[in-house]
Short mmCIF file of C-alpha atoms and ligand atoms in Angstrom, two decimals:
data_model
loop_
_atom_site.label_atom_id
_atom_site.label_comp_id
_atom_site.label_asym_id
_atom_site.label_seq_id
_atom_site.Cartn_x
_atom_site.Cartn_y
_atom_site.Cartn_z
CA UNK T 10 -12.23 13.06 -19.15
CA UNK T 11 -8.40 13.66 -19.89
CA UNK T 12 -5.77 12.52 -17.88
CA UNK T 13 -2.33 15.04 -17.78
CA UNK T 14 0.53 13.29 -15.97
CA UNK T 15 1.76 14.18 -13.10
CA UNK T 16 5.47 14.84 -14.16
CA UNK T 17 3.53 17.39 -16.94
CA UNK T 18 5.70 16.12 -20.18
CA UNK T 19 3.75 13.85 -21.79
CA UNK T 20 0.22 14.78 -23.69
CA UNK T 21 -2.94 14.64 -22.57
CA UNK T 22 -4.58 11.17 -22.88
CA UNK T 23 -8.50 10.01 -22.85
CA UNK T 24 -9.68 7.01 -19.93
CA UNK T 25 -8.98 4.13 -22.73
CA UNK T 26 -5.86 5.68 -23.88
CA UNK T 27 -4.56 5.78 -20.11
CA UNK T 28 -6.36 2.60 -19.05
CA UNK T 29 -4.16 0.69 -22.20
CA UNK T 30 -0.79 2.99 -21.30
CA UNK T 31 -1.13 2.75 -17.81
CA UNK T 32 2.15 4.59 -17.47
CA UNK T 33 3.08 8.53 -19.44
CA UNK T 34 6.21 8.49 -21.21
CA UNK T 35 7.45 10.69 -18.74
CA UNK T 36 7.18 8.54 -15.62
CA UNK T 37 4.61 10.27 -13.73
CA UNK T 38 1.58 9.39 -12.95
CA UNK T 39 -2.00 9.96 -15.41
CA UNK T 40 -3.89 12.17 -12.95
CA UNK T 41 -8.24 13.55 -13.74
CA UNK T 42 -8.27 17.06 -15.86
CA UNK T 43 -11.10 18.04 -13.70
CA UNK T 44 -12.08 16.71 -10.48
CA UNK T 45 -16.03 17.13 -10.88
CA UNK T 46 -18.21 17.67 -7.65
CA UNK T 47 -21.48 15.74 -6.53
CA UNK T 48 -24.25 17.56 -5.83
CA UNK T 49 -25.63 18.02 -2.81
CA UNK T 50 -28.65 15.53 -3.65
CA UNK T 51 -25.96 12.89 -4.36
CA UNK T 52 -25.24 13.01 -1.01
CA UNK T 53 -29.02 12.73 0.34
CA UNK T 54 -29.89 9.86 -1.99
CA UNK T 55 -26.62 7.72 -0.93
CA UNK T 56 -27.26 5.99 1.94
CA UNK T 57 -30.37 4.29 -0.18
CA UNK T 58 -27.97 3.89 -3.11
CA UNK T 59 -26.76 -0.03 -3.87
CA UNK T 60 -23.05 -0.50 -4.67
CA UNK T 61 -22.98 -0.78 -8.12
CA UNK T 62 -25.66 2.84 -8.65
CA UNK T 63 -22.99 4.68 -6.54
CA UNK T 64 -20.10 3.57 -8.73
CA UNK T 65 -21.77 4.29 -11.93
CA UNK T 66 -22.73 7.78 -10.39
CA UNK T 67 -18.93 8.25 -9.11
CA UNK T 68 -17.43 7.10 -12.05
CA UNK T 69 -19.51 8.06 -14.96
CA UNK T 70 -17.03 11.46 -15.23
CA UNK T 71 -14.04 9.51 -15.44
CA UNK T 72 -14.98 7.40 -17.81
CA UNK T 73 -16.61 9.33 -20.87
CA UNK T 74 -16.75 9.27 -23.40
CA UNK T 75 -14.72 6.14 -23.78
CA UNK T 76 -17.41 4.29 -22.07
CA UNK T 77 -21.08 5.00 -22.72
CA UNK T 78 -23.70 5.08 -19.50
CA UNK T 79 -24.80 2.02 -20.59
CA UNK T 80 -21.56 0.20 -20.66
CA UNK T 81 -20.24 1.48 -17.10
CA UNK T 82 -23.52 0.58 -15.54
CA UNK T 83 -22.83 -2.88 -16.82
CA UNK T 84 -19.54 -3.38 -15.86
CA UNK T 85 -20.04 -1.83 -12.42
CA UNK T 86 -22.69 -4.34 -12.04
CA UNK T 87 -19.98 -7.08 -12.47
CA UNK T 88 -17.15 -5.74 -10.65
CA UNK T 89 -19.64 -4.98 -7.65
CA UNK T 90 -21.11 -7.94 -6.93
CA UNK T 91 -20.04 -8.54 -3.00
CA UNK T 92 -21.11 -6.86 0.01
CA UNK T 93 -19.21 -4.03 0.96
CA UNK T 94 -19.94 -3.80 4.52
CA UNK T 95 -19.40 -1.49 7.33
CA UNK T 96 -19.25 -3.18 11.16
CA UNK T 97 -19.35 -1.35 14.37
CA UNK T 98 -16.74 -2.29 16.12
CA UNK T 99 -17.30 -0.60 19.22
CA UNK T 100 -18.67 2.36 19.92
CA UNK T 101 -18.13 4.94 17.33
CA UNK T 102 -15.74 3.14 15.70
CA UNK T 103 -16.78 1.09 12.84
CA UNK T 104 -14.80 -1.55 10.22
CA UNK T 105 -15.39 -1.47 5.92
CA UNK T 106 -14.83 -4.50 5.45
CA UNK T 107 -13.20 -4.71 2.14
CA UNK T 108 -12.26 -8.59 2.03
CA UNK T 109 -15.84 -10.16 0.43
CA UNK T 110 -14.73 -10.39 -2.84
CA UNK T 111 -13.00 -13.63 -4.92
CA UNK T 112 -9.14 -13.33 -3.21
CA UNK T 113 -10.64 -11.73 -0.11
CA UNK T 114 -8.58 -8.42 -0.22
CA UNK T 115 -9.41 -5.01 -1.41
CA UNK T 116 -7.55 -5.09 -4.41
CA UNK T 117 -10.50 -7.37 -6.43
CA UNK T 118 -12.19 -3.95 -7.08
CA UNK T 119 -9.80 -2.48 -8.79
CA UNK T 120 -8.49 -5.30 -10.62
CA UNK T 121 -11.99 -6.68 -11.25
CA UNK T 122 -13.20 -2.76 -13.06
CA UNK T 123 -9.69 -2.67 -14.90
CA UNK T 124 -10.25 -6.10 -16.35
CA UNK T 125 -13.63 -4.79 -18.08
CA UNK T 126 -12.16 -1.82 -19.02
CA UNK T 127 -9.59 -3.69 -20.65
CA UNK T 128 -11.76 -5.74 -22.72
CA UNK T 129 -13.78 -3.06 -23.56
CA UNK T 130 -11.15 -1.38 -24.85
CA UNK T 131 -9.36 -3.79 -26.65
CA UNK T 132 -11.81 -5.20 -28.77
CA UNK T 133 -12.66 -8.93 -30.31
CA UNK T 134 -9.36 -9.27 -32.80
CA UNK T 135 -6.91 -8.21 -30.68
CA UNK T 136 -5.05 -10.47 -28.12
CA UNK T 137 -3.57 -8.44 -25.26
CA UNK T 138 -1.11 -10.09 -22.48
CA UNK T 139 -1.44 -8.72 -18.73
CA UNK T 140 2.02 -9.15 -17.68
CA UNK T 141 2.27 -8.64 -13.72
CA UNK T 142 4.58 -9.12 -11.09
CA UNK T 143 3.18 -9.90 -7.39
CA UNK T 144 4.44 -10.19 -4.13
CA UNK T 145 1.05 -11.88 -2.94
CA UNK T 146 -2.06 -10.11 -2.86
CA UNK T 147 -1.87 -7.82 -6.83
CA UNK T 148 -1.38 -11.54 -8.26
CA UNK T 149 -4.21 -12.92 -7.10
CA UNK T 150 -6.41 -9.88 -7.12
CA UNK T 151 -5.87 -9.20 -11.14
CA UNK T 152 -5.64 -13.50 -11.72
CA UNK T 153 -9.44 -13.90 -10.56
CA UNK T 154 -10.35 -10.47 -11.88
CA UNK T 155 -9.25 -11.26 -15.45
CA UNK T 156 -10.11 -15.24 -15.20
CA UNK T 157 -12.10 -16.39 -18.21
CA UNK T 158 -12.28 -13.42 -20.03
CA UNK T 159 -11.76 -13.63 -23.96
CA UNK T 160 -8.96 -12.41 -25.78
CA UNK T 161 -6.81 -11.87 -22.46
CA UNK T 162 -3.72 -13.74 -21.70
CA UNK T 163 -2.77 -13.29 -17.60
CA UNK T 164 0.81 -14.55 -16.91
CA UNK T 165 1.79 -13.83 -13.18
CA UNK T 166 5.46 -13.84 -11.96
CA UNK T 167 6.10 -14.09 -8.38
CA UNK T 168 8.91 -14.60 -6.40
CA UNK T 169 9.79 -18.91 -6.21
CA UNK T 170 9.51 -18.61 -2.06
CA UNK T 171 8.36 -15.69 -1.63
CA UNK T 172 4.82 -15.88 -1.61
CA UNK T 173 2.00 -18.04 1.10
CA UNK T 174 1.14 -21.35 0.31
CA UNK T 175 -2.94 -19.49 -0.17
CA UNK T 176 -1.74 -16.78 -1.95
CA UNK T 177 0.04 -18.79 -4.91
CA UNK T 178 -2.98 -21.09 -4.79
CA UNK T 179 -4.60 -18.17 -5.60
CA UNK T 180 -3.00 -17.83 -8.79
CA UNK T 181 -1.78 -20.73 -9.85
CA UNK T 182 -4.57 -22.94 -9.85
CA UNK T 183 -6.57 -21.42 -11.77
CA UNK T 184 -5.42 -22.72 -15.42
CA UNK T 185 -7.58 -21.21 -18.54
CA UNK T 186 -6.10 -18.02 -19.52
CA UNK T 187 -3.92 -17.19 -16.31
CA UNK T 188 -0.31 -18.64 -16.14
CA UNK T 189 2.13 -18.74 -13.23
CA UNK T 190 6.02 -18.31 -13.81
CA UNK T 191 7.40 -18.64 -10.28
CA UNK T 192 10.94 -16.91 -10.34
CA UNK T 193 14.12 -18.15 -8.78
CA UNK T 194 15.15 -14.79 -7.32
CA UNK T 195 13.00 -12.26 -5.25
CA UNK T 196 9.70 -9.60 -5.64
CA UNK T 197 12.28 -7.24 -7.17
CA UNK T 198 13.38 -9.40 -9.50
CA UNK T 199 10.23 -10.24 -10.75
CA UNK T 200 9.76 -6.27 -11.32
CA UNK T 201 12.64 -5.83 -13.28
CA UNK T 202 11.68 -8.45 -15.43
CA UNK T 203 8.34 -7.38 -16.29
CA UNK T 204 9.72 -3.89 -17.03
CA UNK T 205 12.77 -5.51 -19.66
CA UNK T 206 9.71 -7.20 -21.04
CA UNK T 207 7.79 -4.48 -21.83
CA UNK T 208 10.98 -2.50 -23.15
CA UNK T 209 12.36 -5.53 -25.66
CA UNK T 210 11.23 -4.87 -29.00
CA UNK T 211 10.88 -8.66 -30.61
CA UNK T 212 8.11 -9.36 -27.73
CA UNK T 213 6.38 -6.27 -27.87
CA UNK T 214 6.01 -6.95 -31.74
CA UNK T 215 5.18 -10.63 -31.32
CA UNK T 216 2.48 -9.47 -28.10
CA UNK T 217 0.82 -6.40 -27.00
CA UNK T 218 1.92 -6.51 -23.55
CA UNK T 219 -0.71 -4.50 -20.97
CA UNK T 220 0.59 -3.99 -16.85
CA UNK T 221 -1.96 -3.97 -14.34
CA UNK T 222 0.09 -2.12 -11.66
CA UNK T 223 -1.54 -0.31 -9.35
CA UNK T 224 -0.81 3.22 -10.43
CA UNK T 225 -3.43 2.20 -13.80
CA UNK T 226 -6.46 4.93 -13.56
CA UNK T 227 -8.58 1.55 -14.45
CA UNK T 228 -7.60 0.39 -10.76
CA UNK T 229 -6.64 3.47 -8.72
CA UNK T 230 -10.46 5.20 -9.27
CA UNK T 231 -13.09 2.36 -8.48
CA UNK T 232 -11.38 2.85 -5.38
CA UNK T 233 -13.00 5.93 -4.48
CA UNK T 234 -16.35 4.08 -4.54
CA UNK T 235 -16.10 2.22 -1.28
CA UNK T 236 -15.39 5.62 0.67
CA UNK T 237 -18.94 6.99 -0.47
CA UNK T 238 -20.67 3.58 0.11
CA UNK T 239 -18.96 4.09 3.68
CA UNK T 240 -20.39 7.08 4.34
CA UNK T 241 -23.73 6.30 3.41
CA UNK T 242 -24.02 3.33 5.22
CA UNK T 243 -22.60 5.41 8.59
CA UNK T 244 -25.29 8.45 7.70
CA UNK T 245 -27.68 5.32 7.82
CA UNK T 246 -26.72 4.44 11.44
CA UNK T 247 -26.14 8.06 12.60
CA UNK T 248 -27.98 10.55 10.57
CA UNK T 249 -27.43 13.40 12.47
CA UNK T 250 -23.47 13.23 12.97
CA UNK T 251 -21.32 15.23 10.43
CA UNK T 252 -18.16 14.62 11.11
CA UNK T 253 -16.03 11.26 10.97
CA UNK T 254 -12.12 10.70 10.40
CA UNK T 255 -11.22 7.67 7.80
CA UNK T 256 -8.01 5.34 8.58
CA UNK T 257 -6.15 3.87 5.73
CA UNK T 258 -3.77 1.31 5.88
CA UNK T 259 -1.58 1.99 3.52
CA UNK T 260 1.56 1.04 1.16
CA UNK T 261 1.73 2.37 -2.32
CA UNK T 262 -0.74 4.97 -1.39
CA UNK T 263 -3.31 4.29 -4.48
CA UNK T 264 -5.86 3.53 -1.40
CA UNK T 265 -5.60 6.95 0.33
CA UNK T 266 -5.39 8.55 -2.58
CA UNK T 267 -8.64 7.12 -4.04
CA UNK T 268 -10.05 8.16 -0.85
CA UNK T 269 -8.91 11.83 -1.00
CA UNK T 270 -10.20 12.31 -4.36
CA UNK T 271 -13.45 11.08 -3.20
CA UNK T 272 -13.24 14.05 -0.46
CA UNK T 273 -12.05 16.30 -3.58
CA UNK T 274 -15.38 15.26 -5.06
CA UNK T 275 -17.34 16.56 -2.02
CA UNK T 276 -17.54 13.46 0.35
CA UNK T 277 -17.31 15.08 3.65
CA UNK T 278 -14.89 12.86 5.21
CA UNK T 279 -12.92 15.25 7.97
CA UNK T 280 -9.95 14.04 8.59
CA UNK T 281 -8.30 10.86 6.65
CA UNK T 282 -5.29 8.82 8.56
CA UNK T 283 -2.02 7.52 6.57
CA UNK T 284 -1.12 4.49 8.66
CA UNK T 285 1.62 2.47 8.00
CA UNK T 286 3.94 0.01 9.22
CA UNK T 287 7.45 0.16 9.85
CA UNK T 288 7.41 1.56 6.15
CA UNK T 289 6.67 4.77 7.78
CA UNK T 290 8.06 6.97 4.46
CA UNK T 291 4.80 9.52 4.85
CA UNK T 292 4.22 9.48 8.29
CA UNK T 293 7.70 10.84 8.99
CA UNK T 294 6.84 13.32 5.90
CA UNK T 295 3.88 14.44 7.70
CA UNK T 296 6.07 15.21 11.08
CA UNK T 297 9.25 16.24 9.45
CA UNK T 298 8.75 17.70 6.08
CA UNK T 299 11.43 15.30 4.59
CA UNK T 300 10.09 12.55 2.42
CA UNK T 301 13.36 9.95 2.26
CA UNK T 302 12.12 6.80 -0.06
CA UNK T 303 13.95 3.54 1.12
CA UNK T 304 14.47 0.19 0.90
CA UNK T 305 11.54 -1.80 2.10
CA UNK T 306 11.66 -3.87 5.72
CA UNK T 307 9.43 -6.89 6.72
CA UNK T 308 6.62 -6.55 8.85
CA UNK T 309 3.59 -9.02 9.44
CA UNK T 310 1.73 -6.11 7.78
CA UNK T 311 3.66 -7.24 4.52
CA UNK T 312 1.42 -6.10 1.92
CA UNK T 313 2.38 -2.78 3.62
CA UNK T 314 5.76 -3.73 2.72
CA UNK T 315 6.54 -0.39 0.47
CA UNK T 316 9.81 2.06 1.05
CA UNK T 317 8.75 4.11 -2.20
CA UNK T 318 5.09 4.51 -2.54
CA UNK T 319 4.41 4.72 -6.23
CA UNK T 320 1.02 6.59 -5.74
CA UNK T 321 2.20 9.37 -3.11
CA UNK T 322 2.76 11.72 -6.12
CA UNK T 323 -0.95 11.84 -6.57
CA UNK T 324 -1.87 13.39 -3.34
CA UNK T 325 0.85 15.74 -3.63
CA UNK T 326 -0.66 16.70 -7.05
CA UNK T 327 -4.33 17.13 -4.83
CA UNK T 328 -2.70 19.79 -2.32
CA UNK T 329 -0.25 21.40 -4.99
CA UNK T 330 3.07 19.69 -3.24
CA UNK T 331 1.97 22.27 0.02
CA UNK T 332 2.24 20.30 3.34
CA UNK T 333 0.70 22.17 5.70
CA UNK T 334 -2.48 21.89 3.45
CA UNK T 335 -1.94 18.01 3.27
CA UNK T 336 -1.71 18.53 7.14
CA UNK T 337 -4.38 19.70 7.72
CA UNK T 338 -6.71 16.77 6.78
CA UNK T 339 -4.16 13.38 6.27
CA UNK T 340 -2.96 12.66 10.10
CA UNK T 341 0.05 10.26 9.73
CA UNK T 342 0.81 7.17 11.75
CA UNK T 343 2.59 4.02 11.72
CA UNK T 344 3.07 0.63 14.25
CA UNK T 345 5.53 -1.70 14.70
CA UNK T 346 4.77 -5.26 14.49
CA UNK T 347 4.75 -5.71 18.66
CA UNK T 348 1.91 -3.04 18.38
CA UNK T 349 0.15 -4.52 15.59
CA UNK T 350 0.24 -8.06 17.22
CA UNK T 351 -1.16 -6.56 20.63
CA UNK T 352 -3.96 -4.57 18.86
CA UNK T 353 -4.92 -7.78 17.49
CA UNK T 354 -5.06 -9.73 21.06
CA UNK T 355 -6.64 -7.31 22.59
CA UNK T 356 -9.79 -6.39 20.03
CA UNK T 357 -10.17 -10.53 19.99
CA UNK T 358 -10.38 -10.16 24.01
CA UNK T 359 -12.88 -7.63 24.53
CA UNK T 360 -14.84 -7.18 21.24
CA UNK T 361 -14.46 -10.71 19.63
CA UNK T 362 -13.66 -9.09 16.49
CA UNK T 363 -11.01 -10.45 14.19
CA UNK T 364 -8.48 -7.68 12.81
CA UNK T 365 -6.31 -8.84 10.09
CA UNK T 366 -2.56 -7.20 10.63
CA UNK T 367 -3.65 -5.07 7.82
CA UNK T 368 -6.63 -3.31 9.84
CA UNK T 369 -4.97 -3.14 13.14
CA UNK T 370 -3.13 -0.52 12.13
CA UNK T 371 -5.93 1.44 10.98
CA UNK T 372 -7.54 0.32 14.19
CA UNK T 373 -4.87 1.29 16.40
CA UNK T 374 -4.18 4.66 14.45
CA UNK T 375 -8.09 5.73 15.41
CA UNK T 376 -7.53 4.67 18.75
CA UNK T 377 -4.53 7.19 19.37
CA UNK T 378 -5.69 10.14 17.44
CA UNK T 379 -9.59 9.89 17.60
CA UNK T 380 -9.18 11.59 21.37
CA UNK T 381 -7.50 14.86 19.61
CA UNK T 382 -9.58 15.07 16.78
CA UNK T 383 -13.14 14.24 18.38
CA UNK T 384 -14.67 12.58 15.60
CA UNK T 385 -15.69 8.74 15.60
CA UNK T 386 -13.85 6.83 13.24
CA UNK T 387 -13.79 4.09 10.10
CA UNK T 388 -11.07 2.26 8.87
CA UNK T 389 -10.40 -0.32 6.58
CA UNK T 390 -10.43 -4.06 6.75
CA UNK T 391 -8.28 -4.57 3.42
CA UNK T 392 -8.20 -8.13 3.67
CA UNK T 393 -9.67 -11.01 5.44
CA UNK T 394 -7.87 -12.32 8.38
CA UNK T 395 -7.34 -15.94 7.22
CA UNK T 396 -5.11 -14.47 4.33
CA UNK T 397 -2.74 -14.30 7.33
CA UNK T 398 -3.43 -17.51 8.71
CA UNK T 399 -0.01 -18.65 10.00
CA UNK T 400 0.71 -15.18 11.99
CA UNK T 401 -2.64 -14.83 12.98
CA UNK T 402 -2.75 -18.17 14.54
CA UNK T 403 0.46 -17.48 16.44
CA UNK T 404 -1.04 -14.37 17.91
CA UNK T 405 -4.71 -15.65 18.79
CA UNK T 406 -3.36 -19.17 19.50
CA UNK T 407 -6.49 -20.53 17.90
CA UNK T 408 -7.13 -21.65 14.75
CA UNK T 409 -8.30 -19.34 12.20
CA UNK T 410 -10.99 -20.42 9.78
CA UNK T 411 -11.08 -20.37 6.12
CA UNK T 412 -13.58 -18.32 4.26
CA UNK T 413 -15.59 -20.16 1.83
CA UNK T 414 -13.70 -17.98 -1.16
CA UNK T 415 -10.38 -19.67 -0.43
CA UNK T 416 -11.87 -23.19 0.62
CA UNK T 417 -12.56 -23.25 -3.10
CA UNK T 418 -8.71 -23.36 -3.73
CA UNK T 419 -7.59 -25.58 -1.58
CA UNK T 420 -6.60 -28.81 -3.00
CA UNK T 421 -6.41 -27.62 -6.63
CA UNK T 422 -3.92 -28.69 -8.62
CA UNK T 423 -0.84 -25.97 -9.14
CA UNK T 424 0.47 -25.53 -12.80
CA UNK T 425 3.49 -23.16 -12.43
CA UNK T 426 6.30 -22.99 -14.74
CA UNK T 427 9.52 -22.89 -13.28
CA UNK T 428 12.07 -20.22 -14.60
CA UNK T 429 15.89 -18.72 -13.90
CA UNK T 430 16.16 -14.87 -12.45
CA UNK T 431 16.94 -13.92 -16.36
CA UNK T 432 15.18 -12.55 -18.84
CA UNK T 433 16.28 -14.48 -22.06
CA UNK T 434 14.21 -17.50 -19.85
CA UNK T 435 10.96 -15.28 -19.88
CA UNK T 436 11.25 -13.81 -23.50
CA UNK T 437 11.39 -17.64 -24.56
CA UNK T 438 8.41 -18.72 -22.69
CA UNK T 439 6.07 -15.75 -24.25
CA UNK T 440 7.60 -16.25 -27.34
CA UNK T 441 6.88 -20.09 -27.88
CA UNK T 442 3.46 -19.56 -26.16
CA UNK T 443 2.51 -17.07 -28.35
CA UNK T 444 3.71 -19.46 -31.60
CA UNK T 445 2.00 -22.22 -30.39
CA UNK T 446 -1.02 -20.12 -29.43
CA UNK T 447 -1.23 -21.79 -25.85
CA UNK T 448 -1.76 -19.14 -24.07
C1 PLP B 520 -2.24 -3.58 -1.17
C2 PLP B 520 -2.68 -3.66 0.25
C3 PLP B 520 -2.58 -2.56 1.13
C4 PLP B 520 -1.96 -1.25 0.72
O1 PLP B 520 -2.74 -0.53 -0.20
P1 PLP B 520 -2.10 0.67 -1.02
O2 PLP B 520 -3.18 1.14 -1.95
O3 PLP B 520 -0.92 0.09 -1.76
O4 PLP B 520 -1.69 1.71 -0.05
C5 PLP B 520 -3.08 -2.68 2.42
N1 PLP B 520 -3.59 -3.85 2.86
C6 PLP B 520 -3.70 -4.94 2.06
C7 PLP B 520 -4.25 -6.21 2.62
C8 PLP B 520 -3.25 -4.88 0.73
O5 PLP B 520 -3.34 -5.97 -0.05
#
């Protein structure tokens, strides 16, 4: 497969070539040649299909020639190794639960399939440094997805205070080849720090410096797998139905537009919701036809926290920039925090199950619009209540258990280095690392 960006001035690239770039010159985004289509026997054989034969069947398109059959079915074998399941809720109205894996949130599949692409890619004499900047959940996700493997140096900066006391632990406990710089200065900062690092010359000579944002193909397009495994688990439980709408909770957009793809590829998902929080940038789109980026506000959704999605570009580049063909299948919707904490209340009430803040707003989203579009509905758990344990205690006013997967950090010692909001302090740390080959 070749990748084009979105923005159109930079060449065509193959999967490795993207996967090590992550970014066109040009600023857009690398977006599939071709969008190939499953056949219709795909579709039959899929609700007896594991996790890890789906995503080698998805994937194996996207992927060659850079990575043989063999290889992919491999690595999809070690990326998906937790359950993926989908819950009924209530009646015709199910969960996919994507919180099973190592941090508990949906972003360990695509970290975990980038991190073998990686070190497929860059071979056995070649050190490569993941520089990343997290506000939480990407830190964690792509520090346990890359733990242990050779030849890859992780160093995470996050914001000094701005991150949960489980989320750092996430990150900065786990010592081998992941460090922790905690910055004195906010998420933002952090950003523009890892982007002066990966334009200053010295440090790019001294390290080959590799970003595992989001918007990398190695973590946007495992995403599409979860949306087939969805379906075929629903066909299981109701083989006869046909159609079903798909809610999304969503902040960067790399989520929803994994999943649209997947309907590009022939999964017949009718409708798909954008839910947001207050962050509602494509919601109002969808009702108003103006798309107005802006500065991000604070919700108890906060991994929603996004005023400029950075993957939004992709689905425009799906339905040629034309809204009322974007319409016509993404319905958009957003709640406010009051709404999200009731949702959660009141599913604990009278179902007993647990939404995360995350969820609720899928959950509430199908709630609204399932009535107009009669279709029952899925949306996604994107990460496991307890993640939230402080708000989610507030609302329930009971405590909230601890999944074995972050037990496992608790009461590990942290090893963060401490560092100034300036970059002369970070170019001196990878420097001396990489002299004294610590890292
Ligand atoms: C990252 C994240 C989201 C948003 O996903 P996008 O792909 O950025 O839209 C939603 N929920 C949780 C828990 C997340 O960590």
């Amino acid at each position: 497969m070749k990748y084009y960006s979105t923005n159109g001035s930079s060449p065509e690239m193959s999967f490795r070539e993207a996967v090590i770039k992550g970014l066109p010159h040009d600023q857009g985004l690398f977006f599939p040649k071709e969008i190939p289509t499953l056949p219709a026997d795909f579709f039959d054989r899929l609700p007896s299909l594991s996790l890890p034969q789906t995503a080698v069947e998805v994937l194996q398109p996207y992927v060659s020639p850079d990575l043989s059959p063999e290889a992919l079915r491999q690595i999809c074998e070690e990326v998906f190794t937790f359950q993926i399941p989908l819950v009924e809720v209530e009646k015709d109205m199910y969960a996919l639960e994507l919180f099973h894996g190592p941090t508990c949130a949906f972003k360990d599949v695509g970290a975990r399939f980038m991190s073998r692409c990686l070190q497929a890619f860059t071979g056995k004499d070649k050190r490569v440094t993941v520089l990343v900047a997290t506000s939480g959940d990407t830190g964690s996700a792509v520090a346990n997805g890359f733990l242990g493997l050779e030849n890859i140096d992780v160093v995470v900066l996050y914001p000094e205070n701005g991150v949960s006391p489980i989320q750092e632990m996430q990150f900065a406990t786990l010592g081998q080849n992941i460090s922790a710089v905690a910055i004195n200065g906010t998420f933002d900062d952090c950003q523009r720090l890892v982007k002066e690092a990966f334009t200053d010359p010295e440090l790019n000579k001294a390290r080959n410096l590799s970003s595992a944002n989001s918007i990398n193909v190695a973590r946007w397009l495992p995403q599409m797998v979860y949306y087939f495994h969805a379906w075929g688990q629903w066909k299981k439980l109701n083989s006869n139905a046909t159609e079903i709408t798909v809610s999304v909770p969503s902040g960067n957009f790399g989520n929803l537009a994994a999943g649209l793809l997947a309907r590009q590829m022939g999964l017949p998902v009718t409708y798909f919701v954008a839910a947001t929080n207050r962050n509602r940038i494509v919601p109002a789109y969808l009702e108003t036809g103006q798309y107005s980026p802006a500065p991000s506000v604070a919700t108890i959704a906060n991994a929603m926290d996004v005023g400029n999605p950075n993957n939004f570009p992709r689905i425009q580049e799906m339905f040629g920039a034309n809204l009322e063909s974007l319409k016509e299948v993404v319905k958009g919707f957003w709640a406010d925090d009051e709404e999200i904490k009731g949702t959660i209340k009141l599913v604990h009430q009278t179902t007993g199950y647990p939404l995360d803040p995350h969820g609720a707003i899928g959950y509430l989203s199908l709630r609204q619009l399932l009535p107009e579009l009669h279709t029952p509905g899925i949306f996604l758990e994107t990460a496991h209540p307890a993640k939230f344990k402080d708000s989610m205690e507030e609302v329930l006013g009971q405590e909230v258990p601890l999944p074995e997967q972050l037990k496992a950090f608790l009461g590990k010692q942290k090893q963060v280095t401490e560092l100034p909001n300036d970059f002369a302090g970070l170019k001196l740390l990878l420097m001396q690392e990489h002299k004294e080959g610590t890292l």
